Coordinates of C-alpha atoms in Angstrom, one line a residue:
M202 CA -51.7 11.3 -18.6
F203 CA -52.1 13.7 -21.5
R204 CA -50.2 13.6 -24.9
S205 CA -50.8 17.1 -26.2
P206 CA -51.0 20.5 -24.6
V207 CA -54.1 21.0 -22.5
P208 CA -56.2 24.0 -23.6
C209 CA -56.7 25.2 -20.0
D210 CA -53.0 25.9 -19.5
R211 CA -51.1 28.3 -21.8
N212 CA -47.8 26.9 -20.5
S213 CA -48.8 23.3 -20.9
P214 CA -46.0 20.8 -21.9
Q215 CA -46.6 18.4 -24.8
S216 CA -47.3 15.6 -22.4
G217 CA -47.4 14.8 -18.7
D218 CA -49.4 13.3 -15.9
W219 CA -53.0 14.5 -15.3
S220 CA -53.4 16.0 -11.9
D221 CA -56.1 17.3 -9.5
H222 CA -54.8 20.8 -10.3
L223 CA -55.7 20.3 -14.0
D224 CA -59.2 19.2 -13.0
D225 CA -59.6 22.6 -11.3
M226 CA -58.1 24.5 -14.3
T227 CA -60.3 22.7 -16.7
T228 CA -63.4 23.5 -14.6
I229 CA -62.5 27.2 -14.8
W230 CA -61.7 27.0 -18.5
L231 CA -65.1 25.5 -19.2
Q232 CA -66.8 28.2 -17.3
R233 CA -65.0 31.0 -19.1
K234 CA -65.0 29.4 -22.6
W235 CA -68.4 27.8 -22.8
G236 CA -70.3 29.3 -19.8
V237 CA -71.0 25.9 -18.3
E238 CA -70.4 25.0 -14.6
F239 CA -69.4 21.7 -13.3
A240 CA -67.8 20.6 -10.0
P241 CA -64.1 19.7 -10.4
N242 CA -64.9 16.2 -9.3
T243 CA -67.3 15.8 -12.1
V244 CA -64.8 17.2 -14.6
G245 CA -62.2 14.8 -13.3
K246 CA -64.5 11.8 -13.8
A247 CA -65.3 12.9 -17.3
V248 CA -61.7 13.2 -18.2
E249 CA -61.1 9.7 -16.8
V250 CA -63.9 8.2 -18.9
L251 CA -62.6 9.9 -22.1
A252 CA -59.0 8.8 -21.3
R253 CA -60.1 5.2 -20.8
G254 CA -61.4 5.2 -24.3
K255 CA -58.0 6.2 -25.6
R256 CA -55.7 4.0 -23.7
F257 CA -52.1 3.4 -24.7
H258 CA -49.1 1.7 -23.2
P259 CA -46.2 4.1 -23.0
V260 CA -43.5 1.5 -22.4
R261 CA -44.7 -0.7 -25.3
E262 CA -44.8 2.4 -27.6
A263 CA -41.3 3.3 -26.5
L264 CA -40.0 -0.3 -27.2
E265 CA -41.8 -0.4 -30.6
G266 CA -40.2 2.9 -31.5
L267 CA -36.6 1.6 -30.9
K268 CA -34.2 1.2 -33.8
P269 CA -33.9 -2.5 -34.7
W270 CA -31.3 -4.5 -32.8
D271 CA -28.0 -4.3 -34.6
G272 CA -27.1 -8.0 -33.9
T273 CA -24.3 -7.3 -31.4
R274 CA -24.8 -9.2 -28.1
R275 CA -24.7 -6.9 -25.1
N276 CA -27.1 -8.4 -22.6
T277 CA -24.8 -11.2 -21.4
E278 CA -22.0 -8.6 -20.9
W279 CA -23.7 -5.5 -19.5
L280 CA -23.3 -6.4 -15.8
S281 CA -19.5 -6.8 -16.2
D282 CA -19.1 -4.0 -18.8
Y283 CA -20.9 -1.3 -16.9
L284 CA -21.4 -2.4 -13.3
G285 CA -17.9 -4.0 -12.8
V286 CA -19.4 -7.4 -11.9
E287 CA -17.0 -10.3 -12.2
K288 CA -17.8 -12.1 -15.4
S289 CA -19.1 -15.7 -15.2
K290 CA -21.7 -17.9 -16.8
Y291 CA -24.0 -17.0 -13.9
T292 CA -23.7 -13.3 -14.3
E293 CA -24.2 -13.6 -18.1
L294 CA -27.4 -15.4 -17.5
V295 CA -28.7 -13.0 -14.9
G296 CA -28.0 -10.0 -17.2
A297 CA -29.9 -11.5 -20.1
F298 CA -32.7 -13.1 -18.1
F299 CA -33.5 -10.0 -16.2
L300 CA -33.8 -7.8 -19.3
R301 CA -35.9 -10.4 -21.0
G302 CA -38.1 -10.5 -17.9
M303 CA -38.6 -6.7 -18.1
I304 CA -39.8 -7.0 -21.7
K305 CA -42.1 -10.0 -20.9
R306 CA -43.7 -8.2 -18.0
V307 CA -44.9 -5.2 -20.1
M308 CA -45.7 -7.3 -23.1
E309 CA -47.7 -9.9 -21.1
P310 CA -49.0 -8.1 -18.0
G311 CA -49.3 -10.6 -15.1
C312 CA -46.9 -13.1 -16.6
K313 CA -44.8 -15.3 -14.2
F314 CA -41.5 -13.5 -13.4
D315 CA -40.9 -13.8 -9.7
Y316 CA -37.3 -12.8 -9.5
C317 CA -35.5 -9.9 -7.9
M318 CA -32.0 -8.9 -9.1
V319 CA -29.9 -7.8 -6.1
L320 CA -27.1 -5.3 -6.7
E321 CA -24.5 -5.7 -3.9
G322 CA -21.8 -3.2 -3.0
P323 CA -20.9 -0.2 -0.8
Q324 CA -23.3 2.7 -0.5
G325 CA -22.8 5.7 -2.7
K326 CA -21.5 3.8 -5.7
G327 CA -24.5 4.3 -8.0
K328 CA -26.5 1.1 -7.5
S329 CA -29.8 3.0 -7.2
T330 CA -29.0 5.1 -10.2
V331 CA -28.5 1.9 -12.2
A332 CA -32.1 0.9 -11.3
R333 CA -33.4 4.3 -12.2
I334 CA -31.6 4.2 -15.6
L335 CA -33.0 0.7 -16.4
S336 CA -36.5 1.9 -15.6
W337 CA -36.4 4.3 -18.6
H338 CA -38.5 7.0 -16.8
W339 CA -40.9 4.5 -15.0
F340 CA -39.2 4.2 -11.7
C341 CA -40.2 4.0 -8.0
D342 CA -38.4 3.4 -4.8
T343 CA -40.9 4.2 -2.0
D344 CA -40.8 1.8 0.9
L345 CA -43.0 -1.2 0.5
D346 CA -45.0 -2.3 3.6
L347 CA -46.0 -5.9 2.9
N348 CA -48.5 -5.7 5.7
N349 CA -50.4 -2.8 4.2
K350 CA -52.3 -3.3 0.9
D351 CA -52.2 0.4 0.3
S352 CA -48.5 0.1 -0.5
L353 CA -49.5 -1.8 -3.7
L354 CA -50.9 1.4 -5.1
A355 CA -47.3 2.4 -5.9
L356 CA -46.7 -0.4 -8.3
P357 CA -48.9 0.5 -11.3
G358 CA -47.2 2.9 -13.7
H359 CA -43.7 1.8 -12.7
W360 CA -41.6 -0.6 -14.7
V361 CA -38.7 -0.9 -12.2
Y362 CA -39.2 -0.8 -8.5
E363 CA -36.1 -0.5 -6.3
I364 CA -36.2 -2.2 -2.9
A365 CA -33.5 0.0 -1.3
E366 CA -31.2 -1.9 1.1
L367 CA -33.8 -4.8 0.7
G368 CA -35.7 -2.8 3.3
S369 CA -39.1 -4.2 4.4
L370 CA -38.7 -7.2 2.1
M371 CA -36.0 -8.7 4.3
K372 CA -37.9 -7.7 7.5
A373 CA -41.0 -9.5 6.4
E374 CA -41.8 -13.2 7.1
E375 CA -40.4 -15.6 4.5
R376 CA -44.0 -16.5 3.6
K377 CA -44.9 -12.9 2.8
Q378 CA -41.7 -12.5 0.9
K379 CA -42.5 -15.4 -1.4
S380 CA -46.1 -14.4 -1.7
F381 CA -45.2 -10.8 -2.7
L382 CA -42.6 -11.7 -5.3
S383 CA -44.5 -14.5 -6.9
R384 CA -47.8 -12.6 -7.2
Q385 CA -48.9 -12.1 -10.8
E386 CA -51.7 -9.6 -10.0
D387 CA -52.3 -7.2 -7.2
E388 CA -55.7 -6.7 -5.7
Y389 CA -56.6 -3.5 -3.8
R390 CA -59.2 -0.7 -3.6
P391 CA -58.0 2.5 -5.4
P392 CA -58.4 5.9 -3.6
Y393 CA -62.0 6.9 -3.5
G394 CA -62.9 3.7 -5.3
K395 CA -65.9 1.7 -4.2
R396 CA -64.7 -1.8 -5.4
L397 CA -61.6 -3.9 -5.3
I398 CA -59.8 -4.1 -8.6
K399 CA -57.2 -6.7 -9.8
V400 CA -54.2 -5.3 -11.6
P401 CA -51.9 -7.6 -13.6
R402 CA -48.4 -6.9 -12.4
Q403 CA -46.0 -5.2 -14.9
S404 CA -43.2 -4.2 -12.5
V405 CA -39.9 -5.9 -12.0
F406 CA -37.9 -5.6 -8.8
I407 CA -34.2 -4.6 -8.2
G408 CA -32.8 -4.9 -4.6
T409 CA -29.8 -3.0 -3.5
T410 CA -27.7 -3.8 -0.4
N411 CA -24.3 -3.5 1.2
E412 CA -24.8 -6.7 3.2
E413 CA -23.2 -10.0 2.4
E414 CA -25.6 -12.3 4.2
Y415 CA -29.3 -11.5 3.9
L416 CA -31.2 -14.6 2.7
K417 CA -33.1 -16.4 5.4
D418 CA -34.8 -19.2 3.5
A419 CA -33.7 -21.8 0.9
T420 CA -36.9 -22.0 -1.2
G421 CA -37.5 -18.2 -1.0
G422 CA -33.8 -17.5 -1.8
R423 CA -34.2 -18.9 -5.3
R424 CA -36.1 -15.7 -6.2
F425 CA -33.1 -13.5 -5.6
W426 CA -30.3 -13.1 -8.2
P427 CA -27.4 -11.4 -6.4
V428 CA -24.4 -9.8 -8.2
V429 CA -21.5 -8.0 -6.7
C430 CA -20.9 -4.6 -8.3
G431 CA -17.4 -3.3 -8.8
D432 CA -15.8 -0.2 -7.4
E433 CA -16.6 1.9 -10.5
I434 CA -20.0 1.8 -12.2
N435 CA -20.1 3.2 -15.7
L436 CA -23.5 5.0 -15.7
D437 CA -22.9 6.9 -18.9
G438 CA -22.0 3.6 -20.7
L439 CA -25.2 2.0 -19.5
R440 CA -27.3 5.0 -20.6
N441 CA -25.7 5.0 -24.1
S442 CA -26.2 1.3 -24.6
L443 CA -29.7 1.0 -23.0
E444 CA -31.8 1.3 -26.2
Q445 CA -29.8 -1.4 -28.0
M446 CA -30.0 -3.6 -24.8
F447 CA -33.7 -3.3 -24.8
A448 CA -33.8 -3.9 -28.6
E449 CA -31.9 -7.1 -28.1
A450 CA -34.1 -8.2 -25.2
L451 CA -37.2 -7.5 -27.3
A452 CA -35.8 -9.6 -30.2
D453 CA -35.0 -12.4 -27.7
Y454 CA -38.6 -12.2 -26.4
R455 CA -40.1 -12.4 -29.8
A456 CA -37.9 -15.4 -30.6
G457 CA -39.2 -17.2 -27.5
E458 CA -36.0 -17.1 -25.4
R459 CA -36.3 -17.9 -21.7
C460 CA -36.1 -15.4 -18.9
W461 CA -35.6 -18.0 -16.1
P462 CA -32.9 -20.6 -15.3
S463 CA -33.4 -24.2 -16.3
G464 CA -33.3 -26.8 -13.5
A465 CA -29.6 -27.6 -14.3
E466 CA -28.7 -23.9 -14.4
Q467 CA -30.5 -23.3 -11.1
D468 CA -28.7 -26.2 -9.4
E469 CA -25.2 -25.6 -10.8
L470 CA -25.0 -21.8 -11.1
F471 CA -27.8 -20.0 -9.2
T472 CA -28.2 -22.0 -6.0
P473 CA -24.5 -21.8 -5.1
E474 CA -24.6 -18.0 -5.4
Q475 CA -27.8 -17.7 -3.4
A476 CA -26.4 -20.1 -0.7
K477 CA -23.4 -17.7 -0.2
R478 CA -25.9 -15.0 0.8
G479 CA -27.6 -17.2 3.4
M480 CA -27.4 -16.1 6.9
S481 CA -24.7 -18.0 8.8
E482 CA -25.8 -20.8 11.1
P483 CA -24.2 -21.1 14.6
F484 CA -23.3 -24.8 13.8
E485 CA -21.4 -24.1 10.5
D486 CA -17.9 -24.3 12.0
I487 CA -18.7 -27.7 13.7
L488 CA -20.3 -29.0 10.5
W489 CA -17.4 -27.9 8.3
K490 CA -14.8 -29.7 10.5
W491 CA -16.9 -32.9 10.3
V492 CA -17.4 -32.5 6.5
E493 CA -13.7 -32.1 5.9
N494 CA -13.0 -35.6 7.5
Q495 CA -15.5 -37.5 5.4
M496 CA -14.0 -40.0 3.0
S497 CA -17.2 -41.0 1.2
P498 CA -20.6 -39.5 0.3
F499 CA -22.9 -39.0 3.3
S500 CA -26.6 -38.5 4.0
M501 CA -28.4 -35.6 5.7
A502 CA -29.0 -37.9 8.6
D503 CA -25.2 -38.7 8.8
A504 CA -24.4 -34.9 9.0
A505 CA -27.1 -34.3 11.6
V506 CA -26.5 -37.3 13.9
D507 CA -22.8 -37.9 13.5
G508 CA -21.7 -34.4 12.6
L509 CA -23.9 -32.2 14.9
K510 CA -24.8 -34.9 17.5
L511 CA -28.5 -34.4 17.1
T512 CA -30.9 -37.1 18.1
P513 CA -33.3 -38.3 15.4
D514 CA -36.3 -36.7 17.2
K515 CA -34.6 -33.3 16.6
L516 CA -34.7 -33.6 12.9
T517 CA -37.6 -31.4 12.2
P518 CA -38.3 -30.1 8.6
A519 CA -37.0 -26.7 9.6
I520 CA -33.7 -28.2 10.9
V521 CA -33.3 -30.3 7.8
T522 CA -33.9 -27.2 5.6
R523 CA -31.3 -25.2 7.6
L524 CA -28.8 -28.0 7.4
G525 CA -29.3 -28.4 3.7
I526 CA -28.6 -24.7 3.2
A527 CA -25.5 -24.9 5.3
L528 CA -24.1 -27.9 3.4
R529 CA -24.6 -26.1 0.1
K530 CA -23.0 -22.9 1.5
L531 CA -20.0 -25.0 2.5
G532 CA -19.6 -26.1 -1.1
C533 CA -21.1 -29.6 -0.8
G534 CA -22.7 -31.2 -3.8
R535 CA -25.5 -33.7 -4.1
K536 CA -26.0 -37.0 -5.9
E537 CA -28.7 -39.6 -6.0
D538 CA -28.1 -43.3 -5.1
R539 CA -31.3 -45.0 -6.5
N540 CA -30.0 -48.4 -5.4
A541 CA -29.9 -47.6 -1.7
E542 CA -32.4 -49.7 0.3
D543 CA -32.6 -47.1 3.1
P544 CA -34.6 -44.1 1.7
S545 CA -32.6 -41.7 3.9
K546 CA -29.5 -42.8 2.0
R547 CA -30.7 -42.2 -1.5
R548 CA -29.8 -38.5 -1.6
L549 CA -26.2 -38.2 -0.7
Y550 CA -23.9 -35.2 -0.2
L551 CA -20.4 -34.9 -1.5
T552 CA -17.6 -32.9 0.2
P553 CA -16.1 -30.1 -1.8
A554 CA -13.1 -32.3 -2.5
M555 CA -15.3 -35.0 -3.8
V556 CA -17.1 -32.5 -6.1
R557 CA -13.8 -31.5 -7.5
R558 CA -12.7 -35.1 -8.1
E559 CA -16.0 -35.8 -9.9
M560 CA -15.5 -32.8 -12.1
R561 CA -12.1 -34.3 -13.1
G562 CA -13.8 -37.6 -13.8
A563 CA -12.7 -39.6 -10.8
P564 CA -15.2 -41.4 -8.5
A565 CA -16.3 -39.3 -5.6
S566 CA -15.4 -42.0 -3.1
A567 CA -12.0 -42.6 -4.6
A568 CA -9.4 -43.2 -1.9
V569 CA -7.7 -40.1 -0.6
P570 CA -4.0 -40.8 0.0
R571 CA -3.0 -40.1 3.6
P572 CA 0.5 -39.1 4.7
S573 CA 2.8 -42.2 5.1
A574 CA 4.1 -42.9 8.6
G575 CA 7.8 -43.4 9.3
I576 CA 9.5 -45.3 12.1
G577 CA 7.5 -45.4 15.2
G578 CA 4.4 -44.1 13.4
I579 CA 5.8 -40.6 13.1
D580 CA 4.7 -38.8 9.9
V581 CA 7.4 -38.3 7.4
P582 CA 7.4 -34.9 5.7
F583 CA 7.7 -34.7 1.9

């Protein structure tokens, strides 16, 4: 890009992206002004060589030019304040972590930040505009074809990349989803280039969708941070607060604050939200009826063999993974029994009722009172 008016164009703006058209205009200007003749291709290469000697980072410059943070915390509240997201500890962390991740990506190109915030809600409510505002001019929403390396050419130069309706990302195999989001650098051959280049990734991803169930895989699902937007999105409020939001995130980055959940936060806050977005399994209703009747913690094998009537030879890793997702989606918790002699009994699951009792301080396996029976075994109503 150029940062001052170009001499070959009287109507040139103060700054903008260099184009093939400017190669042609510069060629003509050189001929008229200096009487020298070069091919436009040669002029374009010369401009690129000179530009590489005067590199700058527009996003970093913009961040460094911000007014200092005023000390008011906004980044744990912006999702609820401007997007109408129901406030919770989870949404507070998502809001703060994502903005810190944006800062870290441009300050440390290629750093590890393999998360995608997903804005859920009906179409036409402004979710895509939110992504565009957050990009601060460096935005892209072209469709990404994960099977085509040329699609990676769209990433450089864009801070926020919107994956509209989660498009090709959800259509791709889980393996490719994970690989794409976790990649720290992209390798491709630029147009007309002779050699492959490796470009450290500086983009972050925002998905938008009006679906409620879209995550296929347990391990891949941890990369998605879903939030449900309200009916009214305050776009002007977001625009007006954006500079101080970035100033706060920059201050947090410099202070070494995290932009990812801890293990406990992942298990207690993030995984339950991700599990809700898991695609429904055909056996969930049967499993739920069995879970409701359990009086003590149970193992995965118990749920599979007793609950779903599967034979042990059917317990493949894929089935175990799907069953684990379904149990978490039903609200079951987990606990470790290190004293169990049978390894399959060491990791136990708690029913939702047991989880609630543990939160109140009562043992998970505490006896659950049953209705008393009257004469002849007939239940007596309260």
